[in-house]
Coordinates of C-alpha atoms and ligand atoms in Angstrom, one line a residue:
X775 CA 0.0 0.0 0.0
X776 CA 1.5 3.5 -0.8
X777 CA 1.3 5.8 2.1
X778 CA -1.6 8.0 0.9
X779 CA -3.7 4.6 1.1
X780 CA -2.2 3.4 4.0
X781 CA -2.8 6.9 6.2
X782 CA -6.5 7.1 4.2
X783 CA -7.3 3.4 5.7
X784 CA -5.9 4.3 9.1
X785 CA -8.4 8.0 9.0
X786 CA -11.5 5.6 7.7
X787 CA -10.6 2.6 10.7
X788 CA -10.9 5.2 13.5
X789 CA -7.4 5.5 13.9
X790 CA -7.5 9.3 15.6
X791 CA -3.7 9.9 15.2
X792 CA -4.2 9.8 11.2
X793 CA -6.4 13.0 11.6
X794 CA -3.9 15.5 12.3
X795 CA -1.2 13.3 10.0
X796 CA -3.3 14.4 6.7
X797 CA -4.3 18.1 8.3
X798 CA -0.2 18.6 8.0
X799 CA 0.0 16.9 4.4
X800 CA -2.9 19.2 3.4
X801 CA -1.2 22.5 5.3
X802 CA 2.0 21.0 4.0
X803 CA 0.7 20.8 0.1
X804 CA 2.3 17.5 0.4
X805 CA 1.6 15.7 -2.9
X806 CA 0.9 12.4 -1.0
X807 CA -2.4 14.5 0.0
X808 CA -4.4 14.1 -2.9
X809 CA -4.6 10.4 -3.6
X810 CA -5.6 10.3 0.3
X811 CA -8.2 12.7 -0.2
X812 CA -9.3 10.2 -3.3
X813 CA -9.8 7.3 -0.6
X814 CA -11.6 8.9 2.1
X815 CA -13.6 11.4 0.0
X816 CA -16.6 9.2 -0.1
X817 CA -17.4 9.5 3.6
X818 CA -17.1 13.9 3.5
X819 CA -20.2 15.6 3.8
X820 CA -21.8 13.8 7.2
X821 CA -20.5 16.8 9.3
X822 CA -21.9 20.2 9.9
X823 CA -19.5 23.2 9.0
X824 CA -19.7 26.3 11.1
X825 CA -17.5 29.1 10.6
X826 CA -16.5 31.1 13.1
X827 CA -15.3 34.9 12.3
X828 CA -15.3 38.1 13.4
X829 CA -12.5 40.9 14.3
X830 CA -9.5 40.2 16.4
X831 CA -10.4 39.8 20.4
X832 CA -14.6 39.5 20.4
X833 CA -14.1 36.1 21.5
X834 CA -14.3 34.1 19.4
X835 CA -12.3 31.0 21.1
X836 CA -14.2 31.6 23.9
X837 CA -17.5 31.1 22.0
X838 CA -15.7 28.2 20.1
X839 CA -15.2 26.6 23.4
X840 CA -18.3 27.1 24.5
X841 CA -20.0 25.8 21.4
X842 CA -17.6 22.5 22.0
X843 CA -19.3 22.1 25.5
X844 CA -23.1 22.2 24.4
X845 CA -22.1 20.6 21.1
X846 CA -20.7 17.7 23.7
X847 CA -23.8 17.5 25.5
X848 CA -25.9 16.7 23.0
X849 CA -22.8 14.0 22.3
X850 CA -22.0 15.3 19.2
X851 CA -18.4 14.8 18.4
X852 CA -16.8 18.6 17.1
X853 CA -13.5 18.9 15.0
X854 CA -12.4 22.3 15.8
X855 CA -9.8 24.2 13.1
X856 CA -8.2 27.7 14.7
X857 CA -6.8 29.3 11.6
X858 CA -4.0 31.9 12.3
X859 CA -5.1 32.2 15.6
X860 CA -3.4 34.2 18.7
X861 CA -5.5 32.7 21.4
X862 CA -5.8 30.7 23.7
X863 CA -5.1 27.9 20.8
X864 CA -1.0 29.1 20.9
X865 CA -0.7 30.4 24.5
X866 CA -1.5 33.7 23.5
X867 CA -4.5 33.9 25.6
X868 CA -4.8 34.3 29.3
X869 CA -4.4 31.2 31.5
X870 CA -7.7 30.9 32.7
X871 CA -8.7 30.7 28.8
X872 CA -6.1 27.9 28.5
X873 CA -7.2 25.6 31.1
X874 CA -10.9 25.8 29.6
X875 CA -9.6 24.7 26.2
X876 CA -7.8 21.6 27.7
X877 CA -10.8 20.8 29.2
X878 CA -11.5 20.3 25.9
X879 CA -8.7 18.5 24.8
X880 CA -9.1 15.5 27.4
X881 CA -12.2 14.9 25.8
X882 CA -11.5 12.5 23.3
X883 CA -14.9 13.4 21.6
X884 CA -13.4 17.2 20.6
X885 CA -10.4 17.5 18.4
X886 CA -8.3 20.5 18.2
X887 CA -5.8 22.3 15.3
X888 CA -4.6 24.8 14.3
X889 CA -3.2 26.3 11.2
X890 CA -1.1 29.1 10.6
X891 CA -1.4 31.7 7.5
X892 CA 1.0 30.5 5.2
X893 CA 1.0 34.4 3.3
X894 CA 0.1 32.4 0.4
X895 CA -3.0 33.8 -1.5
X896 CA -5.5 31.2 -1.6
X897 CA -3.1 28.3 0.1
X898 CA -4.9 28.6 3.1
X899 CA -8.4 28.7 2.2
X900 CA -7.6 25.7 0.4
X901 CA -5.7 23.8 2.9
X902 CA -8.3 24.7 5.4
X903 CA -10.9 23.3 3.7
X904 CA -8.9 20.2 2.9
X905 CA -8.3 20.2 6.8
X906 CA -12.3 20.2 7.3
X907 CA -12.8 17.3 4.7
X908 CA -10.4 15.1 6.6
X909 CA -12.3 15.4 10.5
X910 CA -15.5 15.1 8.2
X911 CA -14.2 11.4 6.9
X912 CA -13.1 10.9 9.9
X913 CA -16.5 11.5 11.3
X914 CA -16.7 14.5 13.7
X915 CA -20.5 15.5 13.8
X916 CA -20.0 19.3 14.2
X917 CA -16.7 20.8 12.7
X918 CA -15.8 24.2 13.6
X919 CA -13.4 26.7 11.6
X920 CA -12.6 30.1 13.7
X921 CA -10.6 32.3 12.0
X922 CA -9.9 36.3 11.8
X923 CA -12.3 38.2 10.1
X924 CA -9.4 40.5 8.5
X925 CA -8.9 39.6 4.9
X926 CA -9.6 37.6 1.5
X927 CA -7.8 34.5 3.0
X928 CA -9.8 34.3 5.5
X929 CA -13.4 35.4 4.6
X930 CA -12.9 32.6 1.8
X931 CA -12.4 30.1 4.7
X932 CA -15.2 30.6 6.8
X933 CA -17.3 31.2 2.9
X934 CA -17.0 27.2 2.8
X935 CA -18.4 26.8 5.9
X936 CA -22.3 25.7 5.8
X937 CA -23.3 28.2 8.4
X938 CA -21.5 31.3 9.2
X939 CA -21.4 32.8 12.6
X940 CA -20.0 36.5 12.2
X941 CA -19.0 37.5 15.6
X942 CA -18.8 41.3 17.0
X943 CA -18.6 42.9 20.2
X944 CA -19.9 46.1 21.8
X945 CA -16.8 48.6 21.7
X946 CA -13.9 47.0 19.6
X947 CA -15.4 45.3 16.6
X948 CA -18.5 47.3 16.4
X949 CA -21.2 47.0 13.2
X950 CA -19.9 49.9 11.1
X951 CA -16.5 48.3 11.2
X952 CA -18.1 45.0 10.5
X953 CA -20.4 47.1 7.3
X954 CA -17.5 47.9 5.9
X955 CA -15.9 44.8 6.0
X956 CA -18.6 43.3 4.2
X957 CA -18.8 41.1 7.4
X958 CA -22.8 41.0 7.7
X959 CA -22.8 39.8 4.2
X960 CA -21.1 36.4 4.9
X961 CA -23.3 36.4 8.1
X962 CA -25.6 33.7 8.6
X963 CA -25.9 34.6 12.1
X964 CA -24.5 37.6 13.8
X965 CA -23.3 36.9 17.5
X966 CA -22.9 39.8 19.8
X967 CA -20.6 38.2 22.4
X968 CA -19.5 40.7 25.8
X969 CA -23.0 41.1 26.4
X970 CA -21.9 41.1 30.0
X971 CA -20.5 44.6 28.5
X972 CA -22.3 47.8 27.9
X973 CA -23.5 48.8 24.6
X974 CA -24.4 45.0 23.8
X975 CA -28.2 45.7 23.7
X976 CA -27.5 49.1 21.3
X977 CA -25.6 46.9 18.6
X978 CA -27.5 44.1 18.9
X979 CA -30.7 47.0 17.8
X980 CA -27.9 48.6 15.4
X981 CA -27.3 45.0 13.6
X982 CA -30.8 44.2 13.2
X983 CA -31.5 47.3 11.8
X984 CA -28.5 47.0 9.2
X985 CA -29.7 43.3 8.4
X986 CA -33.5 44.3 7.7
X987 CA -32.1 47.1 5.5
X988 CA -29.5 45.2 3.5
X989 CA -31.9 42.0 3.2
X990 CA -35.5 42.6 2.9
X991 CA -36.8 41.3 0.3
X992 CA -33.5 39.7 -1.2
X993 CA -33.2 36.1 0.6
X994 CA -35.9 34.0 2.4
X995 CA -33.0 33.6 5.2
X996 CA -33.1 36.7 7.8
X997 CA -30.1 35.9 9.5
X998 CA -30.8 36.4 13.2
X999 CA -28.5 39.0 16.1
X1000 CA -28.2 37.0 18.4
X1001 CA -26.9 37.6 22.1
X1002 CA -24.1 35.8 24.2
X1003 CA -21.7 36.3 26.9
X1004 CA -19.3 33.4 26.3
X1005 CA -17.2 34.4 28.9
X1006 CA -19.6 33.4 31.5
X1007 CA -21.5 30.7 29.4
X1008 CA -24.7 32.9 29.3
X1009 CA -27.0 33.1 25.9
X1010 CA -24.1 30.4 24.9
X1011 CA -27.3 28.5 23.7
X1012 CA -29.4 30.3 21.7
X1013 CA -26.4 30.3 19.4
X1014 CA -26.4 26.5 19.2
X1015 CA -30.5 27.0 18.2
X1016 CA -29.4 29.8 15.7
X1017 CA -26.9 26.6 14.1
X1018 CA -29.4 24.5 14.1
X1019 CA -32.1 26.8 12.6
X1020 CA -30.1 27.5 9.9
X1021 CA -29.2 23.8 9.3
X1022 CA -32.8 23.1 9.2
X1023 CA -33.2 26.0 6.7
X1024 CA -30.7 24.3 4.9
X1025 CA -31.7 20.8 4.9
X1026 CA -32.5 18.8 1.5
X1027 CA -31.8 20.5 -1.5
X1028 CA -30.6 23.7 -0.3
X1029 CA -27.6 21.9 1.6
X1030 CA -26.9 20.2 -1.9
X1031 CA -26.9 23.4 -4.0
X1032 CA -25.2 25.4 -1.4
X1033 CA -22.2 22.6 -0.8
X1034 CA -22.3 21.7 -4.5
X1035 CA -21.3 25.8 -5.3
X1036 CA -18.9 25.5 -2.7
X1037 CA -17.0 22.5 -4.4
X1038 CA -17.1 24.6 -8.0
X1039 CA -15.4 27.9 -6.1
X1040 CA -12.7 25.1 -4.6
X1041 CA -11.9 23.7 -8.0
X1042 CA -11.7 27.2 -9.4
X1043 CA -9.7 28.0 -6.4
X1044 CA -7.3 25.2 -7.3
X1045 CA -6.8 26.0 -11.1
X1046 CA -6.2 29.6 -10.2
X1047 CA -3.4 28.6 -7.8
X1048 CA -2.0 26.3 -10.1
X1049 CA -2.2 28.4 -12.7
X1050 CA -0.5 31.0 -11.2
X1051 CA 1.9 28.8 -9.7
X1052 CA 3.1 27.8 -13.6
X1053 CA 3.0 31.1 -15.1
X1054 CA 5.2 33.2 -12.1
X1055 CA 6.7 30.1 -10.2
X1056 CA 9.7 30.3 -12.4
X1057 CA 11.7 33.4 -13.5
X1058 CA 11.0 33.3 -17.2
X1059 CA 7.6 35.0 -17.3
X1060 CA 8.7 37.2 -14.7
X1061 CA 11.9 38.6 -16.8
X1062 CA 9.6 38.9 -20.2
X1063 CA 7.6 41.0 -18.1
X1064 CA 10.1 43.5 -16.8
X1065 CA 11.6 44.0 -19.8
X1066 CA 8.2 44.6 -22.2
X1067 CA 7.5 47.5 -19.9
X1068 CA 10.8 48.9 -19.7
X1069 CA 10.4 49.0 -23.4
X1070 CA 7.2 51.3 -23.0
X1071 CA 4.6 48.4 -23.4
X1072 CA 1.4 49.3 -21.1
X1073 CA -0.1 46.7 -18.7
X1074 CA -2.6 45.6 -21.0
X1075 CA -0.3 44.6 -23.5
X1076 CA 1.8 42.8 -21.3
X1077 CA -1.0 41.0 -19.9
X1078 CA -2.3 40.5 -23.3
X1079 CA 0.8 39.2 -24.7
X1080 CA 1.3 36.8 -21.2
X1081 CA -2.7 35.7 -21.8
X1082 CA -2.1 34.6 -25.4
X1083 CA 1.1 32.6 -24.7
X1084 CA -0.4 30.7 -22.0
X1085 CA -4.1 30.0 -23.4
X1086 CA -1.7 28.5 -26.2
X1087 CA 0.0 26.5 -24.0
X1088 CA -2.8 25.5 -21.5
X1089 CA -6.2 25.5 -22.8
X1090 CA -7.5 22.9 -25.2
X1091 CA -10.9 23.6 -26.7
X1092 CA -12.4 20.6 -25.1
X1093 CA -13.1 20.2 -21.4
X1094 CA -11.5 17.0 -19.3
X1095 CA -13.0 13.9 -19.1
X1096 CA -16.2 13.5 -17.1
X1097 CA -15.3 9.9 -15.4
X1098 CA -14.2 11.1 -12.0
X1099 CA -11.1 9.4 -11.6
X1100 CA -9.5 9.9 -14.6
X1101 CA -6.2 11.7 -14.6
X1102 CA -5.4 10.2 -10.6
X1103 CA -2.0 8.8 -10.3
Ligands
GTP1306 N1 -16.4 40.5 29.3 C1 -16.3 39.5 28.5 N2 -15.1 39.2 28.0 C2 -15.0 38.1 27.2 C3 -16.2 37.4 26.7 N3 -15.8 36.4 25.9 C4 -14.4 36.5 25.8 N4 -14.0 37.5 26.5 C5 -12.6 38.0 26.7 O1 -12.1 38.6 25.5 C6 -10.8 38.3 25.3 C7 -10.6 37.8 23.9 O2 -11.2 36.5 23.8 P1 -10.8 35.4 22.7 O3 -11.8 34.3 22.8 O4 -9.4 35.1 22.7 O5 -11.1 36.3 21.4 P2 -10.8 36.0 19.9 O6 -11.9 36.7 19.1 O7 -10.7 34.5 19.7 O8 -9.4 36.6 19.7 P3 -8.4 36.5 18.4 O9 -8.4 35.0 18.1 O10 -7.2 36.9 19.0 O11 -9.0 37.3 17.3 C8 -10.3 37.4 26.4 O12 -9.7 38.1 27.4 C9 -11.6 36.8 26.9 O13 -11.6 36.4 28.2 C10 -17.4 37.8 27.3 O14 -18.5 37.2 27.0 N5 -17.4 38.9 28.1
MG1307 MG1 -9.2 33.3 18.8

């Protein structure tokens, strides 16, 4: 057995330690990962995806964790990916947050990982959403991505998720930052977390004035504001009902559509990556470049010139073959 098939067997037998083995290959760009992907990718799509997001310090871990606990009583199993996180995943946090998340981690039904930015442009989307399709296979009921809300990387992380929790608090990440972000439009379900805090009760009004604006009329999903102090557990659960709303919204042939786009924006992900990869990962294209402009050629022609070498090269009239493993090593 190669190693791909041998690792894939372990992940579909149980084996736990196999989980965070292919998370590195896929993190890693490893080319074992694909061909392991190939043998488990019949047994992705039983988990729910939530994405967690929101700017730095609303607490986000902290609702994470929380979510892990109620998930756990109701016995679900939760897969959690941090994705270029500060706390308390890496130590960054305070203690008290630390010893709450290893509460956690002795629980063999809650996995934990984290995965660091790689600067690449969309490496880590992909990579993260490799990550998620291997503690699908390998069976975690709920799996949970937190990441940043900062930038393209990462708003294209949580996008793959099946619900997205955007996550704000009163003070630091309040809703005009989070307008202009574009945040409430990957919102599924807005959280206002620190409602221990003042101001909570004004931007929860604030939000769900900005959602009835921006959506009325335009979706048959209002996304609900909902409440929480996840420091001190409170309103923790209404954003488990909120989850599970929107996965009954989402049930039969939405889920399908919704998931199916999701896959097309991955592969189109991946071609653009590759593409790119060809094209500037060698000095060639790069030199050509430099030296049509310093001759007075404007972008366009560059990119014109660049555009008619390469669709020579690369693009055939007719589209790949349609049997789904063709073209696997
Ligand atoms: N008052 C109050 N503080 C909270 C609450 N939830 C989290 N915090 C605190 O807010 C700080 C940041 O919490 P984190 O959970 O690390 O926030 P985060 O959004 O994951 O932070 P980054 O990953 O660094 O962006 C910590 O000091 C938490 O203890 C809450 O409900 N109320
Ligand atoms: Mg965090």
């Amino acid at each position: 057995m190669t190693p791909a098939a041998s690792l894939a067997e372990k992940l579909l037998a149980g084996e736990r330690s196999a989980v965070p083995r292919l998370i590195s290959w896929a993190e890693n760009a490893d080319e074992r990962f694909p061909a392991a992907l190939a043998r488990i990718f019949g047994r992705v799509g039983g988990a729910w995806r939530t994405g967690v997001t929101g700017p730095p310090g609303v607490g986000k871990s902290t609702l994470v964790n929380e979510l892990a606990r109620l998930f756990r009583e109701r016995e679900r199993t939760v897969g959690i990916l941090a994705v270029d996180p500060s706390s308390p995943f890496t130590g960054g946090a305070l203690l008290g947050d630390r010893i709450r998340m290893e509460e956690r981690t002795l629980d063999a039904g809650v996995f934990i990982r984290s995965m660091a930015s790689r600067g690449s442009h969309g490496g880590l989307a992909l990579a993260a959403v490799d990550a998620c399709d291997v503690m699908d296979a390998f069976g975690f009921d709920e799996v949970v991505v937190e990441t940043v809300g900062v930038g393209q990387a990462e708003y294209d992380v949580v996008s793959a998720a099946d619900t997205v929790l955007v996550v704000l608090c009163p003070g630091a990440g309040d809703s005009i930052q989070a307008m202009k972000a574009g945040l409430l439009e990957v919102a599924d379900v807005l959280v206002v977390n620190k409602s221990d805090v003042s101001g909570a009760d004004r931007l929860v009004t604030d939000l769900e004035e900005a959602v009835h604006i921006r959506t009325a009329g335009r979706t048959e999903w209002t996304t609900p504001v909902v409440a929480c102090s996840a420091g001190t557990g409170k309103g923790v659960e209404g954003v488990v009902e909120a989850i599970e709303t929107h996965r009954g919204f989402l049930a039969g042939d939405r889920k399908e559509r919704l998931r199916a786009e999701k896959r097309i924006l991955q592969v189109r992900r991946k071609v653009s990556e590759r593409l790119s990869e060809a094209v500037w990962g060698s000095l060639g294209y790069l030199r050509t470049v430099e030296t049509l402009l310093r001759n007075g050629a404007t972008p366009y022609d560059v990119a014109a010139r660049v555009m008619t070498t390469i669709s020579a090269k690369l693009v055939d009239e007719n589209p790949p073959s349609t049997d789904p493993g063709a073209g696997r090593p």
